[in-house]
Amino acid sequence: MKLNNHDTFNKELPADKILENTRRQVLDACFSFVEPKKTANPQLLHVSQEMLEAIGLTPEDATSKKFLNIFTGNEIIEDSHPYAMCYGGHQFGNWAGQLGDGRAINLTEVIHNNQRWAIQLKGAGETPYSRTADGLAVLRSSIREYLCSEAMFHLGVPTTRALSLSLSGDKVLRDVLYNGNPAHEKGAIVSRLAPSFIRFGNFEILAARKQHLILQELVDYTIKHFYPEITSTGKQKYLDFLTEIRNRTIEMIVHWQRVGFVHGVMNTDNMSALGLTIDYGPYGWLEGYDLGWTPNTTDNQHKRYRYGNQSQIGLWNLFKLANALYPIIEEVEPLQKILDAYSNIYNEESLQMMKSKIGLFSEDKNDKELIGRLEETLQLTETDMTIFFRNLSNVSSKDSFDTAFKKIEISFYTLSEVQEEIKNHWRDWFNRYLKRLELETFADSDRKQKMDLINPKYVFRNYMAQLAIDDADKGDYKLINELYLLFKNPYSEQPENEKWFAKRPEWARHKVGCSMLSCSS
Ligand code: AMP
Ligand code: MG
């Protein structure tokens, strides 16, 4: 088993001079060298064949002792120097100071097929950034990250990827509900990959500490390796950098809205500098279409990170990034201009995305209003987002209201609630929509084909994750593989998997892990 590793982050940027793995403020550095904790009795539960290939390994490699050892922290890759990154962040709106990789350790960077992949172990033990926590991860949160990041990729959403899911063999103590009842759970390790795991917070911590030279080094490094399209120099280079991150962030969030993904903890330390979805924690998927929904119980009071607020938070976070970049630009106006453009760009991309979800590919001045009305109507009763949009592609411009309505009525959680007044809202909306469809040049079948590539048939519903977790707790890992395979083709009809194209079952409505999740993972 040979990896073509070629480190840059830990070679080109300043390292923490202290080598002891003690918890502390790490000054004058972008990272600290630290090795993963040895695990007692590791066991591989799943390996992504796709990601194996992506880093130049074969299925046989994945069966070797060496693979198990490396991806559970018991062996170091030759010529590698594992490290944890130093970053800070704004959590729930407040500056939190130094955070850093408290339970993620970067093993190395691999180049294969001209693509760079940084490889991290999540849950591989404490680092100088672990603060008061243990550096470990539990099986439930690891299953959720492993499956969700791969599902997101196949849904076409920019994301970090996952290579392997393992049990560490060690026990981890967690208080799931923060109610003073901690219990031991199975420890696990996910190996995850991305071109880089740099976050907004990596820049913020350096700016907060007034380490402007290192800040500039880190920005230059990021542009050089991950924004090769930026060719300008001087201050313009850094402005172009912010512009590009703004664009990538918008693109990512528009995709989240399209598939109904709610990140749950959009703190600036969880915002990738590459515009990737990163750090799958208490995320969730919309079942009922509800702009006010958040899966994160820690955020229940203010619902800062609710579905309908993700784009606003994207902008808020970019403000913090712009503040962090200010010392190497020293001009407010051009920064402000980049941020001022955010809302228009977002609104335009969001409108195009929503139009494509309902199969409108030509221009009409009333489309925005039509979509606004749809969003309102969807929220009058609990209506399953995924099923509604998927089934909408079966509607024909020649349908009567009754025929069209029949095609989507399965998406209502309680059909009997959709009477009189609410039904009239739907009648009004469908009558406008059916008329609008007549302006489209695509035949019904062509429109359906296009819509079905935008509206997924299968998403990682919260209860599906919980079923896989409950089985895994009992030592049965089959569902992990079943879901992994299901999500490889989320836009295809998979008749054998029709059971996953269903509304959330009633038992999952208030169950912990299904609709309620906390940061304690
Ligand atoms: P999050 O918002 O969950 O991504 O994490 C916020 C910060 O807490 C990051 O610096 C994490 O590395 C750190 N963190 C979260 N869980 C743990 C843990 N079990 N041990 C050490 N650090 C952790
Ligand atoms: Mg995080």
Coordinates of C-alpha atoms and ligand atoms in Angstrom, one line a residue:
M1 CA 0.0 0.0 0.0
K2 CA 1.6 3.2 -1.2
L3 CA 0.3 6.7 -0.9
N4 CA 1.7 9.5 -3.0
N5 CA 1.9 11.9 -0.1
H6 CA 3.1 15.4 -0.6
D7 CA 2.6 17.7 2.3
T8 CA 2.3 21.4 1.9
F9 CA 0.3 22.9 4.8
N10 CA 2.8 21.6 7.5
K11 CA 5.8 22.4 5.3
E12 CA 5.0 25.9 4.0
L13 CA 3.4 27.4 7.0
P14 CA 4.7 28.2 10.5
A15 CA 4.5 25.3 13.0
D16 CA 3.9 25.5 16.7
K17 CA 7.4 25.1 18.3
I18 CA 6.1 23.2 21.3
L19 CA 5.8 19.5 20.6
E20 CA 4.1 18.4 23.8
N21 CA 0.5 17.5 23.3
T22 CA -0.8 19.8 26.1
R23 CA -3.9 22.0 25.9
R24 CA -2.9 25.6 25.5
Q25 CA -3.0 28.8 23.4
V26 CA -0.9 28.2 20.4
L27 CA 0.8 31.4 19.3
D28 CA 2.7 32.3 16.2
A29 CA 1.7 29.2 14.3
C30 CA -0.9 27.8 11.9
F31 CA -0.8 24.2 13.4
S32 CA 0.7 21.9 16.0
F33 CA 2.4 18.6 15.3
V34 CA 0.5 15.8 17.1
E35 CA 0.0 12.1 16.5
P36 CA -3.3 10.2 16.8
K37 CA -4.0 8.3 19.9
K38 CA -3.5 4.5 19.7
T39 CA -6.8 2.7 19.7
A40 CA -7.4 -0.5 21.7
N41 CA -9.3 -2.8 19.3
P42 CA -10.1 -1.0 16.1
Q43 CA -12.5 -2.4 13.5
L44 CA -13.3 -1.1 10.1
L45 CA -17.0 -0.8 9.5
H46 CA -17.1 0.7 6.0
V47 CA -14.8 1.9 3.3
S48 CA -15.7 4.0 0.3
Q49 CA -14.4 2.4 -2.8
E50 CA -14.7 5.6 -4.6
M51 CA -12.5 7.5 -2.2
L52 CA -10.1 4.7 -2.1
E53 CA -9.6 5.1 -5.8
A54 CA -9.5 8.8 -5.5
I55 CA -6.3 8.6 -3.4
G56 CA -4.8 5.8 -5.5
L57 CA -5.5 2.8 -3.4
T58 CA -7.1 -0.5 -4.4
P59 CA -9.8 -2.6 -2.7
E60 CA -7.1 -5.0 -1.6
D61 CA -5.2 -2.2 0.1
A62 CA -8.3 -1.6 2.2
T63 CA -8.2 -5.2 3.5
S64 CA -4.6 -4.9 4.8
K65 CA -3.6 -4.5 8.4
K66 CA -1.7 -1.4 7.5
F67 CA -4.8 0.3 6.2
L68 CA -6.7 -0.5 9.4
N69 CA -3.8 0.7 11.4
I70 CA -3.3 4.0 9.6
F71 CA -7.0 4.9 9.4
T72 CA -7.6 4.2 13.1
G73 CA -4.6 6.0 14.4
N74 CA -2.2 3.1 15.2
E75 CA 0.4 3.7 12.5
I76 CA 1.8 6.8 10.9
I77 CA 2.0 7.0 7.1
E78 CA 5.6 7.0 5.9
D79 CA 7.1 10.4 5.4
S80 CA 4.2 12.1 7.1
H81 CA 4.0 14.5 10.0
P82 CA 0.5 14.6 11.4
Y83 CA -0.8 17.8 12.8
A84 CA -3.8 19.7 14.2
M85 CA -4.8 23.1 12.8
C86 CA -5.1 26.3 14.8
Y87 CA -8.3 28.2 14.2
G88 CA -10.7 30.4 16.1
G89 CA -14.3 31.3 15.4
H90 CA -17.5 33.1 16.1
Q91 CA -19.9 30.6 17.7
F92 CA -23.6 31.6 17.7
G93 CA -22.6 35.2 17.0
N94 CA -19.9 35.6 19.6
W95 CA -16.1 35.5 19.3
A96 CA -14.9 32.3 21.0
G97 CA -11.2 32.8 20.7
Q98 CA -9.0 29.8 19.9
L99 CA -10.8 26.6 18.9
G100 CA -8.8 24.5 16.5
D101 CA -8.8 20.9 15.6
G102 CA -9.7 19.5 19.0
R103 CA -10.6 16.1 17.7
A104 CA -9.4 16.1 14.1
I105 CA -5.8 15.2 13.1
N106 CA -4.5 15.8 9.7
L107 CA -2.5 12.8 8.5
T108 CA -1.0 13.9 5.3
E109 CA -1.8 15.3 1.8
V110 CA -2.0 12.9 -1.1
I111 CA -1.8 13.8 -4.8
H112 CA -3.5 11.4 -7.2
N113 CA -4.7 12.1 -10.7
N114 CA -3.7 15.8 -10.2
Q115 CA -6.0 16.2 -7.3
R116 CA -4.8 17.0 -3.8
W117 CA -6.5 15.4 -0.9
A118 CA -5.8 16.3 2.8
I119 CA -6.7 13.3 4.9
Q120 CA -8.0 13.8 8.5
L121 CA -9.0 11.4 11.2
K122 CA -11.9 12.7 13.2
G123 CA -12.1 11.3 16.7
A124 CA -8.5 10.3 16.9
G125 CA -7.6 11.7 20.3
E126 CA -6.7 15.0 22.0
T127 CA -4.7 17.8 20.6
P128 CA -3.5 21.1 22.0
Y129 CA -6.9 22.4 20.8
S130 CA -9.1 20.0 22.7
R131 CA -9.9 22.5 25.5
T132 CA -12.0 20.7 28.0
A133 CA -13.1 17.8 25.8
D134 CA -11.6 14.4 25.0
G135 CA -10.7 14.5 21.4
L136 CA -13.0 11.6 20.6
A137 CA -16.1 10.9 18.6
V138 CA -18.9 8.4 19.1
L139 CA -20.3 6.0 16.7
R140 CA -23.6 7.8 16.1
S141 CA -22.0 11.1 15.1
S142 CA -19.4 9.3 13.0
I143 CA -22.1 7.3 11.1
R144 CA -23.9 10.6 10.5
E145 CA -20.8 12.3 9.1
Y146 CA -19.7 9.4 7.0
L147 CA -23.0 8.8 5.3
C148 CA -24.1 12.4 5.0
S149 CA -20.9 13.7 3.4
E150 CA -21.0 11.0 0.7
A151 CA -24.8 11.6 0.2
M152 CA -24.2 15.3 -0.2
F153 CA -21.5 14.7 -2.8
H154 CA -23.8 12.6 -4.9
L155 CA -26.5 15.1 -4.6
G156 CA -24.1 17.6 -6.2
V157 CA -23.4 19.7 -3.1
P158 CA -19.8 20.9 -2.5
T159 CA -18.6 18.9 0.5
T160 CA -15.8 17.3 2.2
R161 CA -15.7 13.5 1.6
A162 CA -15.3 10.4 3.7
L163 CA -13.0 7.4 3.2
S164 CA -13.6 5.1 6.1
L165 CA -15.7 4.5 9.2
S166 CA -14.2 2.5 12.1
L167 CA -14.9 1.6 15.7
S168 CA -12.0 2.5 17.9
G169 CA -12.8 -0.2 20.4
D170 CA -12.7 2.4 23.2
K171 CA -15.6 3.7 25.2
V172 CA -16.5 7.4 25.1
L173 CA -18.5 9.2 27.8
R174 CA -21.3 11.5 26.5
D175 CA -24.2 13.4 27.9
V176 CA -26.5 13.3 24.8
L177 CA -29.2 15.6 26.2
Y178 CA -27.0 17.8 28.4
N179 CA -29.2 16.8 31.3
G180 CA -26.6 15.4 33.7
N181 CA -27.0 11.8 32.6
P182 CA -23.7 10.9 30.8
A183 CA -23.4 7.4 29.5
H184 CA -20.6 5.3 27.8
E185 CA -20.9 4.9 24.0
K186 CA -18.9 3.2 21.4
G187 CA -16.0 5.4 20.1
A188 CA -15.4 5.7 16.4
I189 CA -13.1 7.3 13.9
V190 CA -14.0 8.7 10.5
S191 CA -11.3 9.4 7.9
R192 CA -12.4 12.3 5.8
L193 CA -10.9 14.1 2.9
A194 CA -10.9 17.5 1.2
P195 CA -8.5 19.5 -0.9
S196 CA -8.0 21.4 2.4
F197 CA -9.8 21.8 5.7
I198 CA -9.0 25.5 6.1
R199 CA -11.9 27.4 7.6
F200 CA -12.8 31.1 8.0
G201 CA -11.6 30.7 11.6
N202 CA -8.0 29.9 10.5
F203 CA -7.7 33.5 9.3
E204 CA -9.8 35.0 12.1
I205 CA -7.5 33.7 14.9
L206 CA -4.4 35.2 13.2
A207 CA -6.2 38.6 12.7
A208 CA -7.4 38.5 16.3
R209 CA -3.9 38.0 17.5
K210 CA -2.6 40.7 15.2
Q211 CA -0.2 38.2 13.6
H212 CA -0.5 39.9 10.2
L213 CA 2.5 38.4 8.6
I214 CA 1.4 34.8 9.3
L215 CA -2.1 35.8 8.2
Q216 CA -0.7 37.0 4.9
E217 CA 1.3 33.8 4.6
L218 CA -1.8 31.7 5.1
V219 CA -3.9 33.7 2.6
D220 CA -1.1 33.4 0.0
Y221 CA -0.8 29.7 0.7
T222 CA -4.6 29.2 0.3
I223 CA -4.7 31.2 -3.0
K224 CA -1.6 29.4 -4.4
H225 CA -3.0 25.9 -3.8
F226 CA -6.7 26.3 -4.0
Y227 CA -7.5 29.4 -6.0
P228 CA -5.2 29.1 -8.9
E229 CA -7.7 31.1 -11.0
I230 CA -6.7 34.2 -9.0
T231 CA -3.8 35.8 -10.9
S232 CA -4.0 39.4 -9.6
T233 CA -1.3 40.8 -7.3
G234 CA -1.1 43.1 -4.3
K235 CA -4.3 44.0 -2.5
Q236 CA -6.4 43.1 -5.5
K237 CA -5.3 39.5 -5.0
Y238 CA -6.8 39.5 -1.5
L239 CA -10.0 41.2 -2.7
D240 CA -10.4 38.6 -5.4
F241 CA -9.9 35.9 -2.8
L242 CA -12.8 37.3 -0.8
T243 CA -14.9 37.6 -3.9
E244 CA -14.3 34.0 -4.8
I245 CA -15.0 32.7 -1.3
R246 CA -18.2 34.8 -1.4
N247 CA -19.2 33.1 -4.6
R248 CA -18.4 29.6 -3.5
T249 CA -20.3 30.2 -0.2
I250 CA -23.3 31.4 -2.1
E251 CA -23.2 28.4 -4.4
M252 CA -22.9 26.0 -1.5
I253 CA -25.8 27.5 0.4
V254 CA -28.1 27.6 -2.6
H255 CA -27.4 23.9 -3.0
W256 CA -28.3 23.3 0.7
Q257 CA -31.6 25.1 0.1
R258 CA -32.3 23.1 -3.0
V259 CA -32.0 19.7 -1.2
G260 CA -33.3 20.8 2.2
F261 CA -30.1 20.5 4.1
V262 CA -29.8 22.4 7.4
H263 CA -26.2 22.6 8.6
G264 CA -27.2 23.4 12.2
V265 CA -23.9 25.0 13.4
M266 CA -22.8 27.6 10.9
N267 CA -20.2 29.1 13.2
T268 CA -17.3 30.6 11.4
D269 CA -15.1 27.8 12.5
N270 CA -17.4 25.5 10.5
M271 CA -17.2 27.5 7.3
S272 CA -14.7 26.1 4.8
A273 CA -12.4 28.6 3.0
L274 CA -13.1 26.4 -0.1
G275 CA -16.9 26.7 0.0
L276 CA -17.3 23.1 1.1
T277 CA -19.9 21.7 3.5
I278 CA -17.8 20.8 6.5
D279 CA -18.2 19.4 10.0
Y280 CA -21.3 17.4 9.9
G281 CA -22.7 17.7 13.5
P282 CA -26.3 18.3 14.5
Y283 CA -27.3 18.8 10.8
G284 CA -30.7 17.7 9.6
W285 CA -32.9 17.4 6.5
L286 CA -36.1 19.2 6.1
E287 CA -39.1 16.9 6.2
G288 CA -41.9 19.3 6.5
Y289 CA -41.0 22.4 4.4
D290 CA -40.5 24.9 7.1
L291 CA -38.2 28.0 6.8
G292 CA -38.0 28.2 10.6
W293 CA -36.8 24.7 11.2
T294 CA -33.4 23.8 12.9
P295 CA -32.3 20.3 14.0
N296 CA -30.0 21.7 16.6
T297 CA -31.5 21.7 20.1
T298 CA -28.6 23.8 21.3
D299 CA -30.0 26.6 19.0
N300 CA -33.6 26.1 19.9
Q301 CA -34.2 29.4 21.5
H302 CA -33.0 31.8 18.7
K303 CA -33.0 29.3 15.8
R304 CA -30.1 31.3 14.4
Y305 CA -29.1 28.5 12.1
R306 CA -32.6 27.7 10.8
Y307 CA -33.2 26.6 7.2
G308 CA -34.6 30.0 6.1
N309 CA -31.7 31.9 7.7
Q310 CA -28.7 30.1 6.2
S311 CA -28.1 32.6 3.5
Q312 CA -28.1 35.5 6.0
I313 CA -25.7 33.6 8.2
G314 CA -23.5 33.0 5.2
L315 CA -23.2 36.8 4.7
W316 CA -22.7 37.4 8.4
N317 CA -19.8 34.9 8.4
L318 CA -18.3 36.5 5.3
F319 CA -18.3 39.8 7.2
K320 CA -16.2 38.2 9.9
L321 CA -13.9 36.8 7.2
A322 CA -13.6 40.3 5.6
N323 CA -12.7 41.7 9.0
A324 CA -10.0 39.1 9.4
L325 CA -8.6 40.0 5.9
Y326 CA -8.7 43.7 6.6
P327 CA -5.2 44.0 8.0
I328 CA -3.7 42.8 4.8
I329 CA -6.0 45.0 2.7
E330 CA -6.5 48.1 4.9
E331 CA -9.3 49.6 2.8
V332 CA -12.9 49.2 3.9
E333 CA -14.6 50.3 0.8
P334 CA -13.7 47.5 -1.6
L335 CA -14.4 44.9 1.1
Q336 CA -17.8 46.4 1.7
K337 CA -18.5 46.4 -2.0
I338 CA -17.9 42.6 -2.2
L339 CA -20.2 42.0 0.7
D340 CA -22.8 44.4 -0.5
A341 CA -23.1 42.3 -3.7
Y342 CA -23.9 39.2 -1.7
S343 CA -27.6 39.6 -1.4
N344 CA -28.3 40.3 -5.1
I345 CA -26.1 37.4 -6.2
Y346 CA -27.7 35.1 -3.7
N347 CA -31.3 36.1 -4.6
E348 CA -30.7 35.7 -8.3
E349 CA -29.1 32.2 -7.9
S350 CA -31.7 31.2 -5.4
L351 CA -34.5 32.3 -7.8
Q352 CA -32.9 30.3 -10.7
M353 CA -32.6 27.3 -8.4
M354 CA -36.2 27.5 -7.2
K355 CA -37.4 28.0 -10.8
S356 CA -35.6 24.9 -11.9
K357 CA -37.1 23.0 -8.9
I358 CA -40.6 23.7 -10.3
G359 CA -39.5 23.2 -13.9
L360 CA -39.5 26.7 -15.2
F361 CA -36.7 27.3 -17.6
S362 CA -37.8 30.3 -19.5
E363 CA -38.2 33.9 -18.2
D364 CA -41.4 35.4 -16.8
K365 CA -41.6 38.5 -14.7
N366 CA -44.0 36.9 -12.2
D367 CA -41.9 33.9 -11.4
K368 CA -40.5 35.3 -8.2
E369 CA -44.0 35.9 -6.9
L370 CA -45.1 32.5 -8.0
I371 CA -42.3 30.9 -6.0
G372 CA -43.0 33.1 -2.9
R373 CA -46.6 32.0 -2.9
L374 CA -45.5 28.4 -3.2
E375 CA -43.2 28.7 -0.2
E376 CA -46.0 30.2 1.8
T377 CA -48.5 27.6 0.8
L378 CA -46.1 24.7 1.5
Q379 CA -45.9 26.0 5.1
L380 CA -49.7 26.1 5.7
T381 CA -49.6 22.5 6.7
E382 CA -46.8 20.0 7.2
T383 CA -45.7 19.1 3.7
D384 CA -42.8 16.9 2.9
M385 CA -40.3 18.9 0.9
T386 CA -38.6 16.0 -1.0
I387 CA -41.8 14.2 -2.0
F388 CA -43.6 17.4 -3.0
F389 CA -40.9 18.6 -5.4
R390 CA -40.2 15.1 -6.7
N391 CA -43.8 14.5 -7.5
L392 CA -44.4 17.9 -9.0
S393 CA -42.5 16.8 -12.1
N394 CA -45.4 14.4 -12.9
V395 CA -47.8 17.4 -13.3
S396 CA -48.7 18.3 -16.8
S397 CA -49.7 21.8 -18.0
K398 CA -52.9 20.1 -19.3
D399 CA -53.9 18.8 -15.9
S400 CA -56.9 20.2 -14.1
F401 CA -56.3 21.4 -10.5
D402 CA -57.8 18.2 -9.1
T403 CA -55.5 16.0 -11.3
A404 CA -52.4 18.0 -10.4
F405 CA -53.3 18.1 -6.7
K406 CA -53.8 14.3 -6.6
K407 CA -50.2 13.9 -7.9
I408 CA -48.7 15.7 -4.9
E409 CA -51.2 15.1 -2.1
I410 CA -49.1 12.2 -0.7
S411 CA -46.6 14.9 0.4
F412 CA -49.0 16.2 3.1
Y413 CA -48.4 14.7 6.5
T414 CA -52.1 15.1 7.4
L415 CA -54.2 15.3 4.3
S416 CA -57.4 16.0 6.3
E417 CA -55.9 19.4 7.3
V418 CA -55.8 20.5 3.7
Q419 CA -59.4 21.6 3.4
E420 CA -61.4 24.7 2.4
E421 CA -59.2 27.7 3.0
I422 CA -55.9 25.8 2.6
K423 CA -57.2 23.9 -0.4
N424 CA -58.1 27.2 -1.9
H425 CA -54.6 28.4 -1.5
W426 CA -53.4 25.4 -3.3
R427 CA -56.1 25.8 -6.0
D428 CA -54.9 29.4 -6.5
W429 CA -51.3 28.4 -6.7
F430 CA -51.8 25.5 -9.1
N431 CA -54.0 27.5 -11.4
R432 CA -51.2 30.1 -11.7
Y433 CA -48.6 27.4 -12.1
L434 CA -50.4 25.4 -14.7
K435 CA -50.9 28.5 -16.7
R436 CA -47.2 29.4 -16.3
L437 CA -46.2 25.9 -17.5
E438 CA -47.9 26.6 -20.8
L439 CA -45.2 29.2 -21.5
E440 CA -42.5 26.6 -21.3
T441 CA -41.1 25.2 -24.5
F442 CA -40.2 21.8 -23.0
A443 CA -42.6 18.9 -23.5
D444 CA -43.9 17.5 -20.2
S445 CA -41.6 14.5 -20.4
D446 CA -38.5 16.6 -21.1
R447 CA -39.4 18.9 -18.2
K448 CA -39.8 16.0 -15.9
Q449 CA -36.5 14.6 -16.9
K450 CA -34.8 17.9 -16.1
M451 CA -36.7 18.4 -12.8
D452 CA -35.8 14.9 -11.6
L453 CA -32.1 15.8 -11.9
I454 CA -32.7 18.7 -9.5
N455 CA -35.2 17.3 -7.1
P456 CA -33.7 14.3 -5.4
K457 CA -35.8 11.1 -4.9
Y458 CA -33.7 10.1 -1.8
V459 CA -32.3 12.3 0.9
F460 CA -30.7 11.3 4.2
R461 CA -33.8 11.8 6.3
N462 CA -33.1 12.2 10.0
Y463 CA -34.8 9.0 11.0
M464 CA -32.8 7.0 8.4
A465 CA -29.6 8.0 10.1
Q466 CA -31.1 7.0 13.4
L467 CA -32.2 3.5 12.1
A468 CA -28.6 2.9 10.9
I469 CA -27.3 4.1 14.3
D470 CA -29.7 1.9 16.3
D471 CA -28.7 -1.2 14.3
A472 CA -25.0 -0.4 14.6
D473 CA -25.3 0.0 18.3
K474 CA -26.5 -3.6 18.3
G475 CA -23.6 -4.6 16.1
D476 CA -25.5 -4.8 12.8
Y477 CA -23.8 -2.6 10.1
K478 CA -25.8 -3.7 7.1
L479 CA -28.0 -0.6 6.9
I480 CA -24.9 1.6 6.7
N481 CA -23.9 -0.1 3.5
E482 CA -27.5 -0.1 2.2
L483 CA -27.8 3.6 2.7
Y484 CA -24.3 4.3 1.4
L485 CA -25.4 2.5 -1.9
L486 CA -28.8 4.2 -2.0
F487 CA -27.2 7.6 -1.9
K488 CA -24.9 6.9 -4.8
N489 CA -27.8 7.6 -7.1
P490 CA -30.1 9.9 -5.2
Y491 CA -31.8 11.2 -8.4
S492 CA -32.6 7.8 -9.9
E493 CA -35.7 5.8 -9.5
Q494 CA -34.6 2.7 -7.4
P495 CA -37.8 0.6 -7.3
E496 CA -36.2 -1.8 -4.8
N497 CA -35.6 1.2 -2.5
E498 CA -39.1 2.8 -2.7
K499 CA -39.5 2.4 1.0
W500 CA -37.0 5.2 1.5
F501 CA -39.2 7.5 -0.6
A502 CA -41.6 8.0 2.3
K503 CA -42.5 10.6 4.8
R504 CA -40.9 10.5 8.2
P505 CA -42.7 7.9 10.3
E506 CA -44.7 9.2 13.3
W507 CA -42.4 7.5 15.9
A508 CA -39.5 9.7 14.7
R509 CA -41.3 13.0 15.2
H510 CA -39.9 13.7 18.7
K511 CA -37.2 11.1 19.0
V512 CA -33.7 12.2 20.0
G513 CA -31.5 11.9 17.0
C514 CA -34.4 12.2 14.5
S515 CA -35.6 15.7 15.0
M516 CA -33.5 16.7 18.1
L517 CA -29.8 16.8 18.0
S518 CA -27.2 18.6 20.1
C519 CA -23.7 19.7 19.6
S520 CA -22.6 17.0 22.1
S521 CA -21.3 14.4 19.7
Ligands
AMP1 P1 -18.0 22.1 16.4 O1 -18.7 23.4 16.3 O2 -18.7 20.9 16.9 O3 -17.4 21.7 15.0 O4 -16.7 22.2 17.3 C1 -16.3 23.4 17.9 C2 -14.9 23.2 18.5 O5 -15.0 22.2 19.6 C3 -13.8 22.7 17.6 O6 -12.6 23.4 17.9 C4 -13.7 21.3 17.8 O7 -12.5 20.7 17.5 C5 -14.0 21.2 19.3 N1 -14.5 19.9 19.7 C6 -15.8 19.4 19.5 N2 -15.9 18.2 20.0 C7 -14.7 17.9 20.6 C8 -14.2 16.8 21.4 N3 -14.9 15.7 21.6 N4 -12.9 16.9 21.8 C9 -12.2 17.9 21.6 N5 -12.6 19.0 20.9 C10 -13.8 19.0 20.4
MG2 MG -16.2 22.3 13.9

